[in-house]
PDB file of C-alpha atoms in Angstrom:
ATOM      1  CA  ASP G   1      -6.786 -13.889   6.380  1.00 91.00           C
ATOM      2  CA  ILE G   2      -8.008 -10.782   8.162  1.00 95.00           C
ATOM      3  CA  GLN G   3     -10.704  -9.013   6.155  1.00 96.00           C
ATOM      4  CA  LEU G   4     -11.290  -5.263   6.259  1.00 98.00           C
ATOM      5  CA  THR G   5     -14.505  -3.470   5.380  1.00 98.00           C
ATOM      6  CA  GLN G   6     -14.874   0.258   4.907  1.00 98.00           C
ATOM      7  CA  SER G   7     -17.962   2.394   5.116  1.00 98.00           C
ATOM      8  CA  PRO G   8     -19.183   4.210   3.268  1.00 97.00           C
ATOM      9  CA  SER G   9     -17.850   3.098  -0.126  1.00 98.00           C
ATOM     10  CA  PHE G  10     -18.664   6.493  -1.615  1.00 97.00           C
ATOM     11  CA  LEU G  11     -19.095   9.794   0.120  1.00 96.00           C
ATOM     12  CA  SER G  12     -20.328  13.100  -1.283  1.00 96.00           C
ATOM     13  CA  ALA G  13     -19.244  16.103   0.722  1.00 96.00           C
ATOM     14  CA  SER G  14     -18.646  19.825   0.449  1.00 95.00           C
ATOM     15  CA  VAL G  15     -15.573  21.875   1.215  1.00 95.00           C
ATOM     16  CA  GLY G  16     -15.531  22.559   4.939  1.00 96.00           C
ATOM     17  CA  ASP G  17     -17.519  19.459   5.886  1.00 96.00           C
ATOM     18  CA  ARG G  18     -16.422  17.095   8.633  1.00 97.00           C
ATOM     19  CA  VAL G  19     -15.979  13.631   7.156  1.00 97.00           C
ATOM     20  CA  THR G  20     -15.665  10.295   8.927  1.00 98.00           C
ATOM     21  CA  ILE G  21     -14.701   6.968   7.345  1.00 98.00           C
ATOM     22  CA  THR G  22     -14.942   3.688   9.244  1.00 98.00           C
ATOM     23  CA  CYS G  23     -12.759   0.606   8.834  1.00 98.00           C
ATOM     24  CA  ARG G  24     -13.723  -2.662  10.492  1.00 98.00           C
ATOM     25  CA  ALA G  25     -11.518  -5.742  10.808  1.00 98.00           C
ATOM     26  CA  SER G  26     -12.779  -9.330  10.880  1.00 97.00           C
ATOM     27  CA  GLN G  27     -10.739  -9.878  14.031  1.00 96.00           C
ATOM     28  CA  GLY G  28      -8.815  -7.744  16.492  1.00 97.00           C
ATOM     29  CA  ILE G  29      -5.691  -6.106  15.118  1.00 96.00           C
ATOM     30  CA  ARG G  30      -4.671  -4.082  18.181  1.00 96.00           C
ATOM     31  CA  ASN G  31      -3.640  -0.688  16.754  1.00 95.00           C
ATOM     32  CA  TYR G  32      -1.821  -1.995  13.691  1.00 96.00           C
ATOM     33  CA  LEU G  33      -3.806   0.019  11.199  1.00 97.00           C
ATOM     34  CA  ALA G  34      -2.683   2.552   8.613  1.00 98.00           C
ATOM     35  CA  TRP G  35      -4.671   4.971   6.444  1.00 98.00           C
ATOM     36  CA  TYR G  36      -3.675   6.051   2.947  1.00 98.00           C
ATOM     37  CA  GLN G  37      -4.929   8.645   0.505  1.00 98.00           C
ATOM     38  CA  GLN G  38      -4.749   7.987  -3.223  1.00 98.00           C
ATOM     39  CA  LYS G  39      -5.450  10.398  -6.052  1.00 98.00           C
ATOM     40  CA  PRO G  40      -6.044   9.227  -9.628  1.00 96.00           C
ATOM     41  CA  GLY G  41      -2.873   8.126 -11.367  1.00 96.00           C
ATOM     42  CA  LYS G  42      -0.768   8.564  -8.247  1.00 98.00           C
ATOM     43  CA  ALA G  43       0.769   6.275  -5.663  1.00 98.00           C
ATOM     44  CA  PRO G  44      -0.912   6.038  -2.269  1.00 98.00           C
ATOM     45  CA  LYS G  45       0.215   8.435   0.450  1.00 98.00           C
ATOM     46  CA  LEU G  46       0.504   7.418   4.100  1.00 98.00           C
ATOM     47  CA  LEU G  47      -1.664   9.606   6.333  1.00 98.00           C
ATOM     48  CA  ILE G  48      -1.974   7.797   9.660  1.00 98.00           C
ATOM     49  CA  TYR G  49      -0.146   4.859  11.204  1.00 97.00           C
ATOM     50  CA  ALA G  50      -0.590   2.916  14.411  1.00 96.00           C
ATOM     51  CA  ALA G  51      -4.275   3.841  14.149  1.00 97.00           C
ATOM     52  CA  SER G  52      -3.873   7.397  15.415  1.00 98.00           C
ATOM     53  CA  THR G  53      -0.365   8.730  14.712  1.00 97.00           C
ATOM     54  CA  LEU G  54      -0.220  11.437  12.090  1.00 98.00           C
ATOM     55  CA  GLN G  55       2.500  10.873   9.514  1.00 97.00           C
ATOM     56  CA  SER G  56       5.020  13.679   9.234  1.00 96.00           C
ATOM     57  CA  GLY G  57       3.897  16.434   6.883  1.00 97.00           C
ATOM     58  CA  VAL G  58       0.210  15.438   6.881  1.00 98.00           C
ATOM     59  CA  PRO G  59      -2.166  18.293   7.777  1.00 98.00           C
ATOM     60  CA  SER G  60      -3.639  18.207  11.266  1.00 98.00           C
ATOM     61  CA  ARG G  61      -7.200  18.176   9.920  1.00 98.00           C
ATOM     62  CA  PHE G  62      -6.643  14.446   9.438  1.00 98.00           C
ATOM     63  CA  SER G  63      -6.989  12.256  12.510  1.00 98.00           C
ATOM     64  CA  GLY G  64      -7.388   8.580  13.270  1.00 98.00           C
ATOM     65  CA  SER G  65      -8.825   6.667  16.179  1.00 98.00           C
ATOM     66  CA  GLY G  66      -9.777   3.192  17.264  1.00 97.00           C
ATOM     67  CA  SER G  67      -8.295  -0.037  18.468  1.00 96.00           C
ATOM     68  CA  GLY G  68      -9.108  -3.708  18.222  1.00 96.00           C
ATOM     69  CA  ALA G  69     -11.485  -4.130  15.311  1.00 97.00           C
ATOM     70  CA  GLU G  70     -13.043  -0.725  14.626  1.00 98.00           C
ATOM     71  CA  PHE G  71     -11.252   2.374  13.413  1.00 98.00           C
ATOM     72  CA  THR G  72     -12.117   5.776  12.029  1.00 98.00           C
ATOM     73  CA  LEU G  73     -10.427   8.357   9.857  1.00 98.00           C
ATOM     74  CA  THR G  74     -11.747  11.879  10.311  1.00 98.00           C
ATOM     75  CA  ILE G  75     -11.144  14.938   8.183  1.00 98.00           C
ATOM     76  CA  SER G  76     -12.201  17.865  10.331  1.00 97.00           C
ATOM     77  CA  SER G  77     -12.739  20.379   7.519  1.00 96.00           C
ATOM     78  CA  LEU G  78     -12.609  18.984   4.012  1.00 96.00           C
ATOM     79  CA  GLN G  79     -10.384  20.877   1.601  1.00 96.00           C
ATOM     80  CA  PRO G  80     -10.430  20.772  -2.222  1.00 94.00           C
ATOM     81  CA  GLU G  81      -7.216  18.718  -2.294  1.00 95.00           C
ATOM     82  CA  ASP G  82      -8.772  16.042  -0.043  1.00 96.00           C
ATOM     83  CA  PHE G  83     -11.067  14.674  -2.725  1.00 93.00           C
ATOM     84  CA  ALA G  84      -9.530  11.256  -3.252  1.00 97.00           C
ATOM     85  CA  THR G  85      -9.897   7.591  -2.346  1.00 98.00           C
ATOM     86  CA  TYR G  86      -8.953   6.482   1.150  1.00 98.00           C
ATOM     87  CA  TYR G  87      -7.770   3.006   2.102  1.00 98.00           C
ATOM     88  CA  CYS G  88      -7.140   1.367   5.443  1.00 98.00           C
ATOM     89  CA  GLN G  89      -4.561  -1.410   5.826  1.00 98.00           C
ATOM     90  CA  GLN G  90      -4.042  -3.861   8.663  1.00 97.00           C
ATOM     91  CA  LEU G  91      -0.463  -4.737   9.644  1.00 95.00           C
ATOM     92  CA  ASN G  92      -1.151  -6.945  12.645  1.00 94.00           C
ATOM     93  CA  SER G  93      -0.692 -10.299  10.976  1.00 89.00           C
ATOM     94  CA  TYR G  94       0.518 -11.466   7.596  1.00 85.00           C
ATOM     95  CA  PRO G  95       0.412 -12.710   5.035  1.00 84.00           C
ATOM     96  CA  PRO G  96      -1.349 -10.739   3.778  1.00 91.00           C
ATOM     97  CA  PHE G  97      -1.267  -7.177   5.086  1.00 94.00           C
ATOM     98  CA  THR G  98      -4.784  -6.623   3.822  1.00 96.00           C
ATOM     99  CA  PHE G  99      -6.149  -3.372   2.462  1.00 98.00           C
ATOM    100  CA  GLY G 100      -9.725  -2.283   2.808  1.00 98.00           C
ATOM    101  CA  PRO G 101     -11.782  -1.834  -0.385  1.00 98.00           C
ATOM    102  CA  GLY G 102     -11.507   1.950  -0.286  1.00 98.00           C
ATOM    103  CA  THR G 103     -13.763   4.961   0.241  1.00 98.00           C
ATOM    104  CA  LYS G 104     -14.064   7.475  -2.567  1.00 98.00           C
ATOM    105  CA  VAL G 105     -14.682  11.016  -1.401  1.00 97.00           C
ATOM    106  CA  HIS G 106     -16.095  13.264  -4.091  1.00 94.00           C
ATOM    107  CA  ILE G 107     -17.527  16.703  -4.372  1.00 86.00           C
ATOM    108  CA  LYS G 108     -21.219  17.200  -3.654  1.00 84.00           C
TER     109      LYS G 108
ATOM    110  CA  GLN D   1      15.790  12.792  -0.713  1.00 95.00           C
ATOM    111  CA  VAL D   2      14.398   9.351  -0.058  1.00 97.00           C
ATOM    112  CA  GLN D   3      12.920   7.875  -3.201  1.00 98.00           C
ATOM    113  CA  LEU D   4      12.069   4.683  -4.995  1.00 98.00           C
ATOM    114  CA  VAL D   5      12.302   4.660  -8.783  1.00 98.00           C
ATOM    115  CA  GLN D   6      10.684   1.802 -10.675  1.00 98.00           C
ATOM    116  CA  SER D   7      11.267   0.392 -14.121  1.00 97.00           C
ATOM    117  CA  GLY D   8       9.057   1.211 -17.074  1.00 96.00           C
ATOM    118  CA  VAL D   9       5.924  -0.115 -18.715  1.00 98.00           C
ATOM    119  CA  GLU D  10       5.865  -3.807 -19.578  1.00 98.00           C
ATOM    120  CA  VAL D  11       3.639  -5.532 -22.124  1.00 98.00           C
ATOM    121  CA  LYS D  12       3.606  -9.314 -21.891  1.00 98.00           C
ATOM    122  CA  LYS D  13       1.742 -12.230 -23.387  1.00 98.00           C
ATOM    123  CA  PRO D  14      -0.205 -14.668 -21.237  1.00 98.00           C
ATOM    124  CA  GLY D  15       2.080 -17.301 -19.756  1.00 98.00           C
ATOM    125  CA  ALA D  16       5.153 -15.075 -19.827  1.00 98.00           C
ATOM    126  CA  SER D  17       7.054 -13.621 -16.863  1.00 98.00           C
ATOM    127  CA  VAL D  18       7.771 -10.047 -15.843  1.00 98.00           C
ATOM    128  CA  LYS D  19      10.447  -8.646 -13.545  1.00 98.00           C
ATOM    129  CA  VAL D  20       9.947  -5.166 -12.121  1.00 98.00           C
ATOM    130  CA  SER D  21      12.786  -3.254 -10.471  1.00 98.00           C
ATOM    131  CA  CYS D  22      12.664  -0.671  -7.690  1.00 98.00           C
ATOM    132  CA  LYS D  23      15.831   1.352  -7.073  1.00 98.00           C
ATOM    133  CA  ALA D  24      16.144   3.010  -3.694  1.00 98.00           C
ATOM    134  CA  SER D  25      18.129   6.110  -2.872  1.00 97.00           C
ATOM    135  CA  GLY D  26      18.530   8.555  -0.011  1.00 97.00           C
ATOM    136  CA  TYR D  27      18.472   6.016   2.816  1.00 97.00           C
ATOM    137  CA  SER D  28      20.158   2.868   4.096  1.00 96.00           C
ATOM    138  CA  PHE D  29      18.593   0.167   1.919  1.00 96.00           C
ATOM    139  CA  THR D  30      19.426  -2.662   4.309  1.00 95.00           C
ATOM    140  CA  SER D  31      17.643  -0.979   7.226  1.00 95.00           C
ATOM    141  CA  TYR D  32      14.125  -1.172   5.820  1.00 96.00           C
ATOM    142  CA  GLY D  33      11.841  -3.705   4.223  1.00 96.00           C
ATOM    143  CA  ILE D  34      10.043  -3.260   0.922  1.00 97.00           C
ATOM    144  CA  SER D  35       6.482  -4.266   0.151  1.00 97.00           C
ATOM    145  CA  TRP D  36       4.971  -4.777  -3.280  1.00 98.00           C
ATOM    146  CA  VAL D  37       1.391  -3.678  -3.884  1.00 98.00           C
ATOM    147  CA  ARG D  38      -0.608  -3.867  -7.095  1.00 98.00           C
ATOM    148  CA  GLN D  39      -3.729  -2.178  -8.374  1.00 98.00           C
ATOM    149  CA  ALA D  40      -5.787  -3.514 -11.259  1.00 98.00           C
ATOM    150  CA  PRO D  41      -7.542  -0.922 -13.446  1.00 97.00           C
ATOM    151  CA  GLY D  42     -10.319   0.759 -11.483  1.00 96.00           C
ATOM    152  CA  GLN D  43      -9.773  -1.521  -8.500  1.00 97.00           C
ATOM    153  CA  GLY D  44      -8.370  -1.284  -4.989  1.00 98.00           C
ATOM    154  CA  LEU D  45      -4.951  -2.028  -3.575  1.00 98.00           C
ATOM    155  CA  GLU D  46      -3.667  -5.580  -3.208  1.00 98.00           C
ATOM    156  CA  TRP D  47      -0.684  -6.390  -0.995  1.00 97.00           C
ATOM    157  CA  MET D  48       1.533  -8.901  -2.786  1.00 97.00           C
ATOM    158  CA  GLY D  49       4.345  -9.499  -0.354  1.00 96.00           C
ATOM    159  CA  TRP D  50       7.304  -8.153   1.573  1.00 95.00           C
ATOM    160  CA  ILE D  51      11.060  -8.533   1.515  1.00 96.00           C
ATOM    161  CA  SER D  52      13.605  -7.577   4.144  1.00 94.00           C
ATOM    162  CA  GLY D  53      16.267  -5.182   2.928  1.00 94.00           C
ATOM    163  CA  TYR D  54      18.561  -6.615   5.586  1.00 92.00           C
ATOM    164  CA  ASN D  55      18.572 -10.354   4.900  1.00 93.00           C
ATOM    165  CA  GLY D  56      16.228 -10.959   1.978  1.00 93.00           C
ATOM    166  CA  ASN D  57      13.600 -12.791   4.026  1.00 94.00           C
ATOM    167  CA  THR D  58      10.283 -12.805   2.215  1.00 95.00           C
ATOM    168  CA  ASN D  59       6.604 -13.251   2.897  1.00 94.00           C
ATOM    169  CA  TYR D  60       4.131 -13.585   0.053  1.00 96.00           C
ATOM    170  CA  ALA D  61       0.379 -13.365  -0.266  1.00 95.00           C
ATOM    171  CA  GLN D  62      -0.995 -16.889  -0.332  1.00 94.00           C
ATOM    172  CA  ARG D  63      -2.848 -16.351  -3.602  1.00 94.00           C
ATOM    173  CA  LEU D  64       0.421 -15.518  -5.382  1.00 95.00           C
ATOM    174  CA  GLN D  65       2.541 -18.232  -3.794  1.00 90.00           C
ATOM    175  CA  GLY D  66       4.412 -20.189  -6.424  1.00 93.00           C
ATOM    176  CA  ARG D  67       4.156 -17.428  -9.047  1.00 97.00           C
ATOM    177  CA  VAL D  68       5.933 -14.535  -7.352  1.00 98.00           C
ATOM    178  CA  THR D  69       9.531 -14.084  -6.261  1.00 98.00           C
ATOM    179  CA  MET D  70      10.924 -10.998  -4.553  1.00 98.00           C
ATOM    180  CA  THR D  71      14.650 -10.391  -4.351  1.00 98.00           C
ATOM    181  CA  THR D  72      17.077  -7.624  -3.527  1.00 97.00           C
ATOM    182  CA  ASP D  73      20.515  -6.558  -4.714  1.00 97.00           C
ATOM    183  CA  THR D  74      22.073  -4.671  -1.834  1.00 96.00           C
ATOM    184  CA  SER D  75      25.055  -3.628  -3.967  1.00 97.00           C
ATOM    185  CA  THR D  76      22.741  -1.463  -6.063  1.00 97.00           C
ATOM    186  CA  SER D  77      19.998  -0.844  -3.461  1.00 98.00           C
ATOM    187  CA  THR D  78      17.454  -2.373  -5.786  1.00 98.00           C
ATOM    188  CA  ALA D  79      14.470  -4.594  -5.091  1.00 98.00           C
ATOM    189  CA  TYR D  80      12.914  -6.840  -7.710  1.00 98.00           C
ATOM    190  CA  MET D  81       9.546  -8.495  -8.113  1.00 98.00           C
ATOM    191  CA  GLU D  82       9.153 -11.299 -10.623  1.00 98.00           C
ATOM    192  CA  LEU D  83       5.708 -12.647 -11.504  1.00 98.00           C
ATOM    193  CA  ARG D  84       5.449 -15.783 -13.656  1.00 98.00           C
ATOM    194  CA  SER D  85       2.711 -17.480 -15.650  1.00 98.00           C
ATOM    195  CA  LEU D  86       1.057 -14.162 -16.309  1.00 98.00           C
ATOM    196  CA  ARG D  87      -2.703 -14.000 -16.867  1.00 97.00           C
ATOM    197  CA  SER D  88      -4.902 -11.192 -18.092  1.00 97.00           C
ATOM    198  CA  ASP D  89      -6.006 -10.447 -14.540  1.00 97.00           C
ATOM    199  CA  ASP D  90      -2.387  -9.655 -13.625  1.00 98.00           C
ATOM    200  CA  THR D  91      -2.765  -6.470 -15.670  1.00 98.00           C
ATOM    201  CA  ALA D  92      -2.200  -3.768 -13.082  1.00 98.00           C
ATOM    202  CA  VAL D  93       0.022  -1.002 -11.794  1.00 98.00           C
ATOM    203  CA  TYR D  94       2.681  -2.489  -9.548  1.00 98.00           C
ATOM    204  CA  TYR D  95       4.120  -0.396  -6.719  1.00 98.00           C
ATOM    205  CA  CYS D  96       7.068  -0.925  -4.437  1.00 98.00           C
ATOM    206  CA  ALA D  97       6.897   0.815  -1.061  1.00 98.00           C
ATOM    207  CA  ARG D  98       9.286   1.190   1.864  1.00 97.00           C
ATOM    208  CA  ASP D  99       8.421   0.294   5.446  1.00 90.00           C
ATOM    209  CA  LEU D 100       7.895   3.324   7.666  1.00 89.00           C
ATOM    210  CA  SER D 101       9.680   1.673  10.580  1.00 87.00           C
ATOM    211  CA  LYS D 102      12.888  -0.364  10.806  1.00 83.00           C
ATOM    212  CA  GLU D 103      11.406  -2.494  13.559  1.00 81.00           C
ATOM    213  CA  TYR D 104       7.645  -2.726  13.258  1.00 84.00           C
ATOM    214  CA  PHE D 105       5.046  -3.036  10.549  1.00 88.00           C
ATOM    215  CA  TYR D 106       3.366   0.353  10.715  1.00 91.00           C
ATOM    216  CA  GLY D 107       2.757   0.962   7.040  1.00 94.00           C
ATOM    217  CA  MET D 108       4.673   2.228   4.030  1.00 97.00           C
ATOM    218  CA  ASP D 109       5.829   5.819   3.852  1.00 97.00           C
ATOM    219  CA  VAL D 110       7.742   6.022   0.567  1.00 98.00           C
ATOM    220  CA  TRP D 111       6.274   4.673  -2.667  1.00 98.00           C
ATOM    221  CA  GLY D 112       7.640   4.179  -6.137  1.00 98.00           C
ATOM    222  CA  GLN D 113       5.883   5.826  -9.060  1.00 98.00           C
ATOM    223  CA  GLY D 114       4.344   2.558 -10.183  1.00 98.00           C
ATOM    224  CA  THR D 115       5.012   0.229 -13.106  1.00 98.00           C
ATOM    225  CA  THR D 116       2.218  -0.614 -15.511  1.00 98.00           C
ATOM    226  CA  VAL D 117       2.159  -4.257 -16.550  1.00 98.00           C
ATOM    227  CA  ILE D 118      -0.203  -5.177 -19.364  1.00 98.00           C
ATOM    228  CA  VAL D 119      -0.888  -8.820 -20.108  1.00 98.00           C
ATOM    229  CA  SER D 120      -2.472  -9.277 -23.487  1.00 97.00           C
ATOM    230  CA  SER D 121      -2.316 -11.690 -26.375  1.00 95.00           C
TER     231      SER D 121
END
């Protein structure tokens, strides 16, 4: 199975901050990586697919980059509604389509 | 609008089975696959498996092989996930989610509201 790690696990930030989350795969996954945002009690929401393509309707302050085994999700200017947990998911090979352990972004 | 609506809360005893439904609307059910993802209390997301809406082909997470079965009913645009021999660590919220793309695995863009399954004696 392909393993994903995310760093950091927890992140304290202020409104307006630039935030970067890293996702690393245990082997190359080309660009088959998606990013999701999840708020408490809600289903995950797709933000980015194919490592860097913004999903329709997602604000442009979210961006993704990377290829191979290292990827980043960047929020250019954190907004109050962005405080949530973020997960990466690899879709290069299955089973399983592994998720990362998550990064919780909370208010400083 | 495109949506997935899941069945309600289930409370089961250890060793029992549960079958969760996921009814799709607003799109061509047979054109997209459906994944099932679960989340134990306070934990992360776990991909359980995938089923083709077109031909019912499945692929399951190895750790659930033998206990999980995913099916579809194209006449009602409904996907089902059955989990057998339930244990306490199967207590979780179970989500169904639609593939973003008809052709490639790019992620899941439409999610059900989740079904809480509680396994307790």
